[in-house]
Each structure stands twice: as C-alpha cells, then as structure tokens.
PDB file of C-alpha atoms in Angstrom:
ATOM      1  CA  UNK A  22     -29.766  11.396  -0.007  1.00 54.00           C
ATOM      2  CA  UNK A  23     -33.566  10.674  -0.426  1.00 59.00           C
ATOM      3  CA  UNK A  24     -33.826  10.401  -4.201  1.00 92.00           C
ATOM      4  CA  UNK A  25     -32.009   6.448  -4.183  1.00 96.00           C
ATOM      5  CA  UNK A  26     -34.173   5.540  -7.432  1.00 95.00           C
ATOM      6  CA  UNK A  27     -32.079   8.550  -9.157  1.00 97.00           C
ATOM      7  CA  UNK A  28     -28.838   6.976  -8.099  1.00 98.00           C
ATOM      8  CA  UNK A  29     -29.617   3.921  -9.361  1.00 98.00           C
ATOM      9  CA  UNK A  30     -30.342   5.161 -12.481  1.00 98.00           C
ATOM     10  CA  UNK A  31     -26.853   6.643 -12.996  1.00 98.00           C
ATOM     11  CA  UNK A  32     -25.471   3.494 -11.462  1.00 98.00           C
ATOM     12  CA  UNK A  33     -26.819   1.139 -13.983  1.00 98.00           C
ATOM     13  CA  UNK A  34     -26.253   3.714 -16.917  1.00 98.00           C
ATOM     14  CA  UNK A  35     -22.433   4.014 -15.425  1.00 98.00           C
ATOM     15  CA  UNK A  36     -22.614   0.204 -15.403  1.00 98.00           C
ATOM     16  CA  UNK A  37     -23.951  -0.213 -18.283  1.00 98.00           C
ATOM     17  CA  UNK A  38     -21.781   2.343 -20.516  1.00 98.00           C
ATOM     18  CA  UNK A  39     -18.269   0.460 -19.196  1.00 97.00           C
ATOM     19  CA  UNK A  40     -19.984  -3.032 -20.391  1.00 97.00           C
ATOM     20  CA  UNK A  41     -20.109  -1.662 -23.857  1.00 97.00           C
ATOM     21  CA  UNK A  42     -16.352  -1.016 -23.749  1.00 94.00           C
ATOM     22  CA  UNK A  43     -15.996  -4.293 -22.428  1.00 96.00           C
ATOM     23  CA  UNK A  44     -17.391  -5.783 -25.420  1.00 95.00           C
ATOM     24  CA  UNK A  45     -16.557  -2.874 -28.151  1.00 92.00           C
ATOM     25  CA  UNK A  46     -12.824  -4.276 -26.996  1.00 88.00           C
ATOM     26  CA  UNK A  47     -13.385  -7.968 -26.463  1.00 89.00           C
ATOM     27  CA  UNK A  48     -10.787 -10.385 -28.626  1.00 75.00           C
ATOM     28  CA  UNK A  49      -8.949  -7.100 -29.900  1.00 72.00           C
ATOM     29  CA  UNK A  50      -5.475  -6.816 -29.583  1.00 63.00           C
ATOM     30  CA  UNK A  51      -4.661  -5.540 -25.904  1.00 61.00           C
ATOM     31  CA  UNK A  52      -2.233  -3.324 -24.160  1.00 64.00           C
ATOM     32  CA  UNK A  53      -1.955  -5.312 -21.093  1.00 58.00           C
ATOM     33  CA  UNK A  54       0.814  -4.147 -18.224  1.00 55.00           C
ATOM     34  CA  UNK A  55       1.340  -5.934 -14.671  1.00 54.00           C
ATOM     35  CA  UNK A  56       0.304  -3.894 -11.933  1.00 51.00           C
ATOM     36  CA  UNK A  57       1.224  -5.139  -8.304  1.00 51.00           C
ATOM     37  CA  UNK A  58       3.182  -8.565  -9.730  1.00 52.00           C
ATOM     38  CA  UNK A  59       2.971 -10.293 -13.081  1.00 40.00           C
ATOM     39  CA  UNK A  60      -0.456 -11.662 -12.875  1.00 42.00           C
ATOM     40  CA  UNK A  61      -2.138  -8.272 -11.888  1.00 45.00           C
ATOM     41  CA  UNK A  62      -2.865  -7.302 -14.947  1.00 49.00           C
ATOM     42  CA  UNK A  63      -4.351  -4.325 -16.495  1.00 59.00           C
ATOM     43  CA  UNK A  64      -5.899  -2.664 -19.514  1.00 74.00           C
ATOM     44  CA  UNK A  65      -6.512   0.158 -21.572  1.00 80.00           C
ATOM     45  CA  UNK A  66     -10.077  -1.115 -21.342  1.00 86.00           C
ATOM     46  CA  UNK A  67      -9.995  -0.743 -17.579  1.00 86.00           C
ATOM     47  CA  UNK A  68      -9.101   3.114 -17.822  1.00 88.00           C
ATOM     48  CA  UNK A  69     -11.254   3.992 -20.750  1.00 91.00           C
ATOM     49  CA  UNK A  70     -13.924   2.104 -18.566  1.00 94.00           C
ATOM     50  CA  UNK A  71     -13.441   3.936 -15.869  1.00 94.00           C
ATOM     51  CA  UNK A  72     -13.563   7.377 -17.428  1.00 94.00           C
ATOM     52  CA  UNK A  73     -17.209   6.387 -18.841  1.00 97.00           C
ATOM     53  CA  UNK A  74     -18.406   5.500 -15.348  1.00 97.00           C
ATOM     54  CA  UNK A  75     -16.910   8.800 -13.953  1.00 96.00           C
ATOM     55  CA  UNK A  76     -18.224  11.176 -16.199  1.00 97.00           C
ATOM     56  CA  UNK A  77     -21.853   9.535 -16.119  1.00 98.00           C
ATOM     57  CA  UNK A  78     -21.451  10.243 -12.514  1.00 97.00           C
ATOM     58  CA  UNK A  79     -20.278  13.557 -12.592  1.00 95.00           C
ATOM     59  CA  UNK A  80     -23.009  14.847 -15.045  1.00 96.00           C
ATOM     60  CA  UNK A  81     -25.563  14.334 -11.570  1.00 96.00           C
ATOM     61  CA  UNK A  82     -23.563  14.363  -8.853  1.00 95.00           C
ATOM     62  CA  UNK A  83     -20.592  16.533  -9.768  1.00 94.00           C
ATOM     63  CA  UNK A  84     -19.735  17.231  -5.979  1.00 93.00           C
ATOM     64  CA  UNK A  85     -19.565  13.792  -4.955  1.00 94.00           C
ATOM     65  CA  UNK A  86     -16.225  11.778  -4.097  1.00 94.00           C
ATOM     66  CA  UNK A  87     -15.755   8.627  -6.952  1.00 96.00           C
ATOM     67  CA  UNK A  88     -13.329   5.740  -5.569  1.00 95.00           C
ATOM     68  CA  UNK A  89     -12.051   3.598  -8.357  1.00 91.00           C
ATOM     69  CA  UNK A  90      -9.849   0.710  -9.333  1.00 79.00           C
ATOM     70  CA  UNK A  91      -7.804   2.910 -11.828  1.00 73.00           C
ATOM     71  CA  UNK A  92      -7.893   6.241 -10.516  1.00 76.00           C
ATOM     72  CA  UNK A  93      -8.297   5.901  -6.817  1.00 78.00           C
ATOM     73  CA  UNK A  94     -10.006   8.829  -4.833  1.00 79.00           C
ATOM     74  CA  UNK A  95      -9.087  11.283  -8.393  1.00 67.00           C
ATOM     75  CA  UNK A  96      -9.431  13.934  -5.987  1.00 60.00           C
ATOM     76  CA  UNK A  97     -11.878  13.288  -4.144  1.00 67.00           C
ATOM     77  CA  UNK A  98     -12.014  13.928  -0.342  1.00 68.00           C
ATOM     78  CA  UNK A  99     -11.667  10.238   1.442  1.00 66.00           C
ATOM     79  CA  UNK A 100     -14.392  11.757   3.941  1.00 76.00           C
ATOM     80  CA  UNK A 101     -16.778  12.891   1.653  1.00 84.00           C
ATOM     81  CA  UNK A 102     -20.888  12.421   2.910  1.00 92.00           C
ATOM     82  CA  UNK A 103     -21.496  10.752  -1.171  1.00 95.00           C
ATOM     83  CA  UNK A 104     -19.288   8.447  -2.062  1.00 95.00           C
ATOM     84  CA  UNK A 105     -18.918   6.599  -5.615  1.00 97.00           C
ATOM     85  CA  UNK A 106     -17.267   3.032  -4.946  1.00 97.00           C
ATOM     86  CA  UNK A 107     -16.460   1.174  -8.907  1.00 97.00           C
ATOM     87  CA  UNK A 108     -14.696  -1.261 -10.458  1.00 96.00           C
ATOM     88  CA  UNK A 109     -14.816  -0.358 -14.016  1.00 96.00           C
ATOM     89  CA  UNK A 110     -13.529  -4.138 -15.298  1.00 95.00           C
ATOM     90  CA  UNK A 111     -13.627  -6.497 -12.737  1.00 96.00           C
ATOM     91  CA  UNK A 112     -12.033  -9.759 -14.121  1.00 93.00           C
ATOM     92  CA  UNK A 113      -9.153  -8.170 -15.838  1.00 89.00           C
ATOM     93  CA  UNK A 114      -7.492 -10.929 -16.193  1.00 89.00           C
ATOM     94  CA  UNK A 115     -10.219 -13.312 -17.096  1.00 93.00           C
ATOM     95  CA  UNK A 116     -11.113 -10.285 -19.586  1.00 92.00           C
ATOM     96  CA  UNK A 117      -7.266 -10.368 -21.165  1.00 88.00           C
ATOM     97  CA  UNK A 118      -7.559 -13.994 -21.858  1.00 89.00           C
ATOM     98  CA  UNK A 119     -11.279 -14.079 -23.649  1.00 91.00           C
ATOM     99  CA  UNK A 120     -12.696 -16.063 -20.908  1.00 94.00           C
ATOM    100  CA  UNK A 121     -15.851 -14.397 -20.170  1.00 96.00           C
ATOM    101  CA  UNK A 122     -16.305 -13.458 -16.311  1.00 97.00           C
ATOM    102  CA  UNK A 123     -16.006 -10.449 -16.013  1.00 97.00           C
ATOM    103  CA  UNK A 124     -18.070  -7.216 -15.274  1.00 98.00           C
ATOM    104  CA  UNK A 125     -18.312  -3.590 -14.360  1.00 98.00           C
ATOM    105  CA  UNK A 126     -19.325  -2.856 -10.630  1.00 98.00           C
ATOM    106  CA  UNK A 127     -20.651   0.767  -9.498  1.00 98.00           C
ATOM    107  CA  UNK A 128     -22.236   1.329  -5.744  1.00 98.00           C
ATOM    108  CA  UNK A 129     -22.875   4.187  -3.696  1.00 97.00           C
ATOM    109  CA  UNK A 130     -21.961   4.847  -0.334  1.00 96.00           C
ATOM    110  CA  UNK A 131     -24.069   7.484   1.466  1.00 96.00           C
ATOM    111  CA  UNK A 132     -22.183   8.713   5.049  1.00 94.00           C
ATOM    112  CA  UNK A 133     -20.057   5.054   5.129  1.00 93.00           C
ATOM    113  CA  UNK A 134     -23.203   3.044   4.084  1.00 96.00           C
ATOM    114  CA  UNK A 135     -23.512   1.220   1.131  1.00 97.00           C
ATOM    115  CA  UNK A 136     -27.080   2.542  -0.529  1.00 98.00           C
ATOM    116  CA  UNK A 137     -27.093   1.904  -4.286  1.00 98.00           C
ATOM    117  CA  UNK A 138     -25.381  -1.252  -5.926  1.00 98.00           C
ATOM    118  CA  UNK A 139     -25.613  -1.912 -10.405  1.00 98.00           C
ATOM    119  CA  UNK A 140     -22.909  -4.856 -11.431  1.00 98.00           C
ATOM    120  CA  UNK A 141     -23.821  -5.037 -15.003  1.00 98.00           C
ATOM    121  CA  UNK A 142     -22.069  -8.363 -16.807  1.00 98.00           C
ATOM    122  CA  UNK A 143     -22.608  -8.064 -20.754  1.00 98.00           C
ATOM    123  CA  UNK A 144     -21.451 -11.508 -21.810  1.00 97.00           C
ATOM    124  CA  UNK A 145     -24.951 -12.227 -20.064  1.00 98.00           C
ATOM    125  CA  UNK A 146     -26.668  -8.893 -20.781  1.00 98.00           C
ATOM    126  CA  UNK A 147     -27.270  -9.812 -16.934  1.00 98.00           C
ATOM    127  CA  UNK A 148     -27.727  -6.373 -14.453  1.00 98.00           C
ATOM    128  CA  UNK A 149     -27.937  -6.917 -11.022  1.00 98.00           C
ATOM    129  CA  UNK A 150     -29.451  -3.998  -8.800  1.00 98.00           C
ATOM    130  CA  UNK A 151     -30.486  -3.354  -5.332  1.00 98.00           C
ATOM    131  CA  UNK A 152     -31.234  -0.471  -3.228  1.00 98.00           C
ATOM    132  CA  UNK A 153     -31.066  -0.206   0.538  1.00 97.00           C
ATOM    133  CA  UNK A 154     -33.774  -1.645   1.838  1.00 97.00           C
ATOM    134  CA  UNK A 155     -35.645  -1.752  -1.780  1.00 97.00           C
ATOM    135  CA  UNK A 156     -34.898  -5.813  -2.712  1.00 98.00           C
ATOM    136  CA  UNK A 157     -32.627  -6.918  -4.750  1.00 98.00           C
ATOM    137  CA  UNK A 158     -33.069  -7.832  -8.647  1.00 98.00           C
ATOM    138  CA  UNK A 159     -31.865  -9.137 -11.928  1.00 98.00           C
ATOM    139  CA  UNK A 160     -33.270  -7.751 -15.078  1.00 98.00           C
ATOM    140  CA  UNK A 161     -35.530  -5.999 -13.115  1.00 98.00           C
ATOM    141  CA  UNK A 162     -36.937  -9.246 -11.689  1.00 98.00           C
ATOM    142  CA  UNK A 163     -36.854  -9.773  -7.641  1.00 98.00           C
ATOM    143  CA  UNK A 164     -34.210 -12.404  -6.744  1.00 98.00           C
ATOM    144  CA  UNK A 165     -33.310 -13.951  -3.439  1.00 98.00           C
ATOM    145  CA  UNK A 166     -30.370 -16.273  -2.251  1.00 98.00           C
ATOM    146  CA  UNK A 167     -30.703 -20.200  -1.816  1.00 98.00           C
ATOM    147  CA  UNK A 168     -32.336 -22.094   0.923  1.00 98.00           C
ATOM    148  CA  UNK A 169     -29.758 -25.160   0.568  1.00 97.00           C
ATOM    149  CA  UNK A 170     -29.718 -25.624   4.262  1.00 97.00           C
ATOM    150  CA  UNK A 171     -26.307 -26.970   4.939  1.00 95.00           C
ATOM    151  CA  UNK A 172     -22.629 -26.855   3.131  1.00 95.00           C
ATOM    152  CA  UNK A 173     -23.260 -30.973   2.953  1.00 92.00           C
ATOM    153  CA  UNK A 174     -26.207 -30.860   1.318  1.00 91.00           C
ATOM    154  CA  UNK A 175     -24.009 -29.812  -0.561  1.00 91.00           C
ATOM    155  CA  UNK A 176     -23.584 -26.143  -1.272  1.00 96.00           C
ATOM    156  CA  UNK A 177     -21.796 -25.006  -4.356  1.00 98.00           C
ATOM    157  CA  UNK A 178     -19.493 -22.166  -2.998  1.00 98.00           C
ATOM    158  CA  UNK A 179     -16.890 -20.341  -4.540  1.00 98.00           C
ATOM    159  CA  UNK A 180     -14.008 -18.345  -3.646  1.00 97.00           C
ATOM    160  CA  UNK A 181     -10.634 -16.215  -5.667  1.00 94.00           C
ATOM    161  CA  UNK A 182      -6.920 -16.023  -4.768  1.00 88.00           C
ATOM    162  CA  UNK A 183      -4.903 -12.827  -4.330  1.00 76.00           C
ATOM    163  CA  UNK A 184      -2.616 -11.835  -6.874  1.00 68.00           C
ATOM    164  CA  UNK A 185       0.478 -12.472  -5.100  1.00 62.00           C
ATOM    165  CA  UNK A 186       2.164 -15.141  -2.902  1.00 63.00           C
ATOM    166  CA  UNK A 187      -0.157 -15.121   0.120  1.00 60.00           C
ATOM    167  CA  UNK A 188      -2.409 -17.678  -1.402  1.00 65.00           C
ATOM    168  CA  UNK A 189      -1.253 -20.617   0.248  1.00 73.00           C
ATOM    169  CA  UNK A 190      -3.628 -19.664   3.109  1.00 80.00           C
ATOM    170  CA  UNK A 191      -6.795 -19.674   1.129  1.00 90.00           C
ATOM    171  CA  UNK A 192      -5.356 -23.443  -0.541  1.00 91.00           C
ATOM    172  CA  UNK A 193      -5.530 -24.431   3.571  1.00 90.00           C
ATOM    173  CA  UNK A 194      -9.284 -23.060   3.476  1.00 93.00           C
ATOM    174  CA  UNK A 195      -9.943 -24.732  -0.099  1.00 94.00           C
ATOM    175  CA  UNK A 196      -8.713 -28.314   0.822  1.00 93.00           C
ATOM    176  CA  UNK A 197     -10.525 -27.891   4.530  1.00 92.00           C
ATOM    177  CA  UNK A 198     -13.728 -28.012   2.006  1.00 94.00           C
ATOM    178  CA  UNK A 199     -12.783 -30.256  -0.162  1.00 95.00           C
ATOM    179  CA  UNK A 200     -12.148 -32.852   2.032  1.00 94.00           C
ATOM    180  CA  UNK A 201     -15.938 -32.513   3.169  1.00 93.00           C
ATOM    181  CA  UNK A 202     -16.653 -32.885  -0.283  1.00 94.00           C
ATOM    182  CA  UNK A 203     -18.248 -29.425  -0.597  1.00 96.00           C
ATOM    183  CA  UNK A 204     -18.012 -28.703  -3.945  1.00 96.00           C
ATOM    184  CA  UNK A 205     -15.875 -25.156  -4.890  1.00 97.00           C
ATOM    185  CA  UNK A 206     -15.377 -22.737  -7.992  1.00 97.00           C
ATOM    186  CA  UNK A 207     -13.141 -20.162  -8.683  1.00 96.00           C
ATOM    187  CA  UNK A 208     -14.600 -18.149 -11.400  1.00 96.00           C
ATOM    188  CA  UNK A 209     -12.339 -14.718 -11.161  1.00 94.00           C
ATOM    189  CA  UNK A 210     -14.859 -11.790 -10.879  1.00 97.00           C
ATOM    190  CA  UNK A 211     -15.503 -10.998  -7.198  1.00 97.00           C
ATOM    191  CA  UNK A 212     -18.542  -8.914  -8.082  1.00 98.00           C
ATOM    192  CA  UNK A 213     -20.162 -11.520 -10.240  1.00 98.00           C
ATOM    193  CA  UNK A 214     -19.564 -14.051  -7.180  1.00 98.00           C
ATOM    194  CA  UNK A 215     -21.225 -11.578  -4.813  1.00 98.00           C
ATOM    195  CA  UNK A 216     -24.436 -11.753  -7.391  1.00 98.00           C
ATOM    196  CA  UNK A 217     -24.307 -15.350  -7.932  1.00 98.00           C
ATOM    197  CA  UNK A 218     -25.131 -15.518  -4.470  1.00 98.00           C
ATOM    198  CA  UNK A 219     -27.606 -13.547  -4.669  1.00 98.00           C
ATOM    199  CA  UNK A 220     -29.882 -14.595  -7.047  1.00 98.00           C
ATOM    200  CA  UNK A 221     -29.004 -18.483  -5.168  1.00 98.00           C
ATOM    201  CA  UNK A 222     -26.831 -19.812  -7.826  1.00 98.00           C
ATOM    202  CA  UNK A 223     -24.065 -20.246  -5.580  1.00 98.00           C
ATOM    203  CA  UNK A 224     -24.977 -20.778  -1.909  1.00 98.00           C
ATOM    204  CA  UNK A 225     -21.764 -18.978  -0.274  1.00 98.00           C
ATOM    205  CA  UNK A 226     -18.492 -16.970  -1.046  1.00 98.00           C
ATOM    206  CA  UNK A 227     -15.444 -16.166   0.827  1.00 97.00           C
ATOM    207  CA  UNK A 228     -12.405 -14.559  -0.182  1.00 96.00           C
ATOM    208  CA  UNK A 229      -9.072 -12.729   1.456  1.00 93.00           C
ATOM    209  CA  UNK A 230      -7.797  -9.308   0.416  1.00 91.00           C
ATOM    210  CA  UNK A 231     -11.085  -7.914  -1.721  1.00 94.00           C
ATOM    211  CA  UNK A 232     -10.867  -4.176  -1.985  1.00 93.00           C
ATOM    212  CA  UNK A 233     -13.892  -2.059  -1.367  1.00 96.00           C
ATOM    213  CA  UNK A 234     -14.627  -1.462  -5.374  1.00 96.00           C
ATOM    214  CA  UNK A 235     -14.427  -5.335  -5.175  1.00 96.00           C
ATOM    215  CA  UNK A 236     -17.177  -5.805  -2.607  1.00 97.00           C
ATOM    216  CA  UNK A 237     -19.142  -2.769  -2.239  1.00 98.00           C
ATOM    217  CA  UNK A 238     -22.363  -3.144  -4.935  1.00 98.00           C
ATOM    218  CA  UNK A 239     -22.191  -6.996  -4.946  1.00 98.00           C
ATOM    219  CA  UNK A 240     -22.467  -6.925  -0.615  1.00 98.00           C
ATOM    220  CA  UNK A 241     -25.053  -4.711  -0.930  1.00 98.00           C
ATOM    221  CA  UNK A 242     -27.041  -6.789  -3.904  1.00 98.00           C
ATOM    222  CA  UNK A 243     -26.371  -9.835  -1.387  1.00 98.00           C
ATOM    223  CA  UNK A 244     -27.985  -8.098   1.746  1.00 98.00           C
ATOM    224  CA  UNK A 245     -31.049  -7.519   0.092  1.00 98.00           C
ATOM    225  CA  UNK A 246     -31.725 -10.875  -1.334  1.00 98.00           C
ATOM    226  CA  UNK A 247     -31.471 -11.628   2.161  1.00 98.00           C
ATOM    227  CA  UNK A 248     -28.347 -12.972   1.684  1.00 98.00           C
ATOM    228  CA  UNK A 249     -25.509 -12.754   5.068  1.00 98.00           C
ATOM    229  CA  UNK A 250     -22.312 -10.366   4.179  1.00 98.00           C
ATOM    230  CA  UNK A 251     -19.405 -10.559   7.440  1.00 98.00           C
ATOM    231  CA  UNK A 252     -15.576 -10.718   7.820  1.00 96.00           C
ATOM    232  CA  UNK A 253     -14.137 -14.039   9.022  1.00 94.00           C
ATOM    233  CA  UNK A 254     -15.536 -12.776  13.049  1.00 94.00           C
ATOM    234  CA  UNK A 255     -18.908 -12.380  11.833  1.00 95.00           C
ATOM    235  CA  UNK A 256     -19.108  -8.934  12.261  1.00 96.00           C
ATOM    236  CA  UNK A 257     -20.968  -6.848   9.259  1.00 94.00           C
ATOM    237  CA  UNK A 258     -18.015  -5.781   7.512  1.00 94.00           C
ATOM    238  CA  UNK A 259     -17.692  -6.044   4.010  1.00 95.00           C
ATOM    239  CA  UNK A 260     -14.377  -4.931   3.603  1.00 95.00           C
ATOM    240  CA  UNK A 261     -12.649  -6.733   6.223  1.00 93.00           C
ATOM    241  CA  UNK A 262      -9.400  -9.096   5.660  1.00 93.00           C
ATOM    242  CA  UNK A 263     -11.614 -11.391   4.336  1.00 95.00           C
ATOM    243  CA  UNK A 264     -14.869 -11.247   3.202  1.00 97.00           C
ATOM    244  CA  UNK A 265     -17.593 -13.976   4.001  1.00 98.00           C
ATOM    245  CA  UNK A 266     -20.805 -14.204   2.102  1.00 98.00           C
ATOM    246  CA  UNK A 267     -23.838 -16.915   2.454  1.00 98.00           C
ATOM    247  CA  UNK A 268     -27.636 -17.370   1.872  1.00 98.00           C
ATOM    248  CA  UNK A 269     -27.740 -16.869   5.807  1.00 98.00           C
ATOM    249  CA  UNK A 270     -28.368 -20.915   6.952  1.00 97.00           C
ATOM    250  CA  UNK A 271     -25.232 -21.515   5.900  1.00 96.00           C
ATOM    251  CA  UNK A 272     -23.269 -18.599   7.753  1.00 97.00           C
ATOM    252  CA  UNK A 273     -22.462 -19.662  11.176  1.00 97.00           C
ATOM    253  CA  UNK A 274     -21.061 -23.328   9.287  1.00 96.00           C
ATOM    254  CA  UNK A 275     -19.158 -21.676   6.957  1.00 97.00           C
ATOM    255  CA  UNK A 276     -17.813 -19.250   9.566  1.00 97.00           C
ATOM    256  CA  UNK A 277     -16.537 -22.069  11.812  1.00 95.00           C
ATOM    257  CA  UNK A 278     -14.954 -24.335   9.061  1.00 94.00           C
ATOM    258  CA  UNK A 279     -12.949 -21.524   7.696  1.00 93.00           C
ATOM    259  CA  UNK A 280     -11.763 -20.223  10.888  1.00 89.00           C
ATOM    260  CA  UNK A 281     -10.736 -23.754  11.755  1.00 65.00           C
ATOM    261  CA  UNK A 282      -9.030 -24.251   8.271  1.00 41.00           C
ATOM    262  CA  UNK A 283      -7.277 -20.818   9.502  1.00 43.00           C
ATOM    263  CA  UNK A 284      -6.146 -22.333  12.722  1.00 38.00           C
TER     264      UNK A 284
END
C-alpha cells in the first residue's frame, strides 16, 4: 500500500455515507433487537450502515478483507495483507434513545498495522482523519492532544462500561478517580472518545472489552496527534483487555492508578 491519500478518501466517503443514514433515520420509529443481553442493542440503521461503508469499499478495493460490527469478516480471509476495520454506528444505544453521541468509524489495517483512520460524527458535521505518520486532523485542520500535565491538574477523562455484568470492575477504577477528584465522563461512543482525545478535549480514556472496530481509526487518530494508545501493561496494543489512551504526560499516572484500582 503506497497510495494512503486514496484510502483515505474512501474512508471518509465510507464514513461519511453511513452518517447520512444516521441522520436520514434519526427520531424515526426504530426496529431495535438486543444482541449479547438486553442493553446491546441494535438497529436496522446499523446494517443498512454497514452495507454503505462496504460497498464504498469494495468499488476500490474489491479484494480486500472488511471486518465489521454487523457482518463480521463477510467472507473475508482473517489473514488478509488489506484489511477494512468499521463500526458502521457506534453509539447504538445512545443513537436508539436520540441522545446524540454517536458516529460511524472506518480504518485500515495494512499487514496488522493500523494506516488509515475517518470517524465521521454528523450531529457535529465533525470528521476526524489521520494517516500513518501524516498528522492527525479535524475538518481538515491539524489537531493535537492536551498538554494538561497531570490527572490533578485536573484532567477531564472519560471512560464506557461493557454491556453485561462485568462492570463492577471498571466502578472500582471509576471511584479510584473519583476519590482524587479527577473529574470523569461517560459519553457512550468509544470512537468519538478516542477523537476527543485527540484534538485535547479530553486529556485521557480507558476502557475494558473494546473490540477492534471500536478502537482501530480512533487509536490511530490518537497516535498522530501525538497522543499515547497501550493496554493496561503499557505495551502498544490497542486491542488489548483494556484499552488505555492519554495526551502522553499523563500515561505512566494513569497507568499506575488504574492498575492499582485493579489490585
């Protein structure tokens, strides 16, 4: 892959395509089923979505591999060089109610790395982009994360909860914050959390359980704000157990309260 400004291109226009369902749909009556347990919810929006993002996809790169929310691999080969990573509605639930967080998510993996990242939100007409090693940028304007220097300065960070019972052990992580006084938000869209971080309106994230169509153009988009992406060991994994995600001077901090909240 050498032509990453042609990727982009079909990323955003995927990106931007499943917005305009998002919004064609918005405050119409839904056909909303549970998925994994009663509060995973999903949509006809989130399928139709998805089927706009793969066919933009497949009119350039017919050959390559597309993992989705919806439709998982779709045939696809799981080892393929070109890899599509997308979340054609993330915020489903956030979407069902009328709140508006929510977005559509489309990155590209080229042999395992993440290369080309578009999360488009169109409550906010707001399209975040990066390329690897190209910068990151919002509306076509260069953005960067924070320099809030410490998480008692204080740092606004968010996190989310997992769908099912497990989240007692992000509540242990939550209250280990609080009771610093660190002030925390739970917005609902992990993609638009990833972003918010990169353009330094948040100054970190964490979260257990993402998926990879979760994390994948948001981590990226991070990265090259020059933002700091790791799992709860600090190694560069962005689809670890848990995900951990700061403006960099906040990282080690951050890793060491939540591991002890963990404990």
């Amino acid at each position: 892959m050498t032509d990453l400004h042609q990727a982009l291109a079909v990323a955003v226009e995927a990106a931007r395509s499943a917005g305009a369902i998002h919004l064609a749909h918005l405050g119409r009556d839904l056909q909303i089923r549970s998925k994994t347990t009663y509060s995973d919810l999903v949509t006809e929006v989130d399928g139709e979505a998805e089927a706009a993002i793969r066919a933009v996809i497949a009119r350039t790169y017919p050959d390559h591999a597309v993992l989705g929310e919806e439709e998982g691999l779709g045939g696809g080969v799981a080892d393929a060089p070109f890899r599509w990573v997308v979340d054609p509605l993330d915020g489903t639930v956030n979407y069902a109610h009328g709140f508006p967080v929510f977005c559509a998510s489309v990155a590209l993996e080229a042999h395992g790395e993440r290369v080309v990242g578009a999360v488009f939100d169109p409550n906010r007409q707001e399209l975040f982009t990066a390329t690897r090693g190209g910068g990151a940028f919002l509306n076509g304007q260069p953005i960067q994360v924070s320099d809030t220097p410490s998480l008692t300065t204080p740092a606004l960070v968010s996190t989310g909860f997992p769908y099912d019972a497990s989240g007692g052990r992000n509540l242990d992580l939550v209250a280990r914050l609080l009771r610093l006084g660190i002030p925390i938000r739970r917005p609902g869209a992990a993609a638009l959390d990833l972003c918010n971080v990169a353009c330094g309106r948040m100054d970190a994230y964490w979260e257990i359980g993402l998926k990879p169509w979760d994390a994948a153009a948001g981590s990226l988009i991070v990265q090259e704000a020059g933002g700091s992406v790791t799992d709860a060991s600090g190694r560069p994994d962005p689809y670890g157990e848990m995900i951990v995600v700061t403006n960099g001077r906040l990282h080690a901090d951050l890793l060491a309260l939540l591991g002890e909240g963990a404990a």
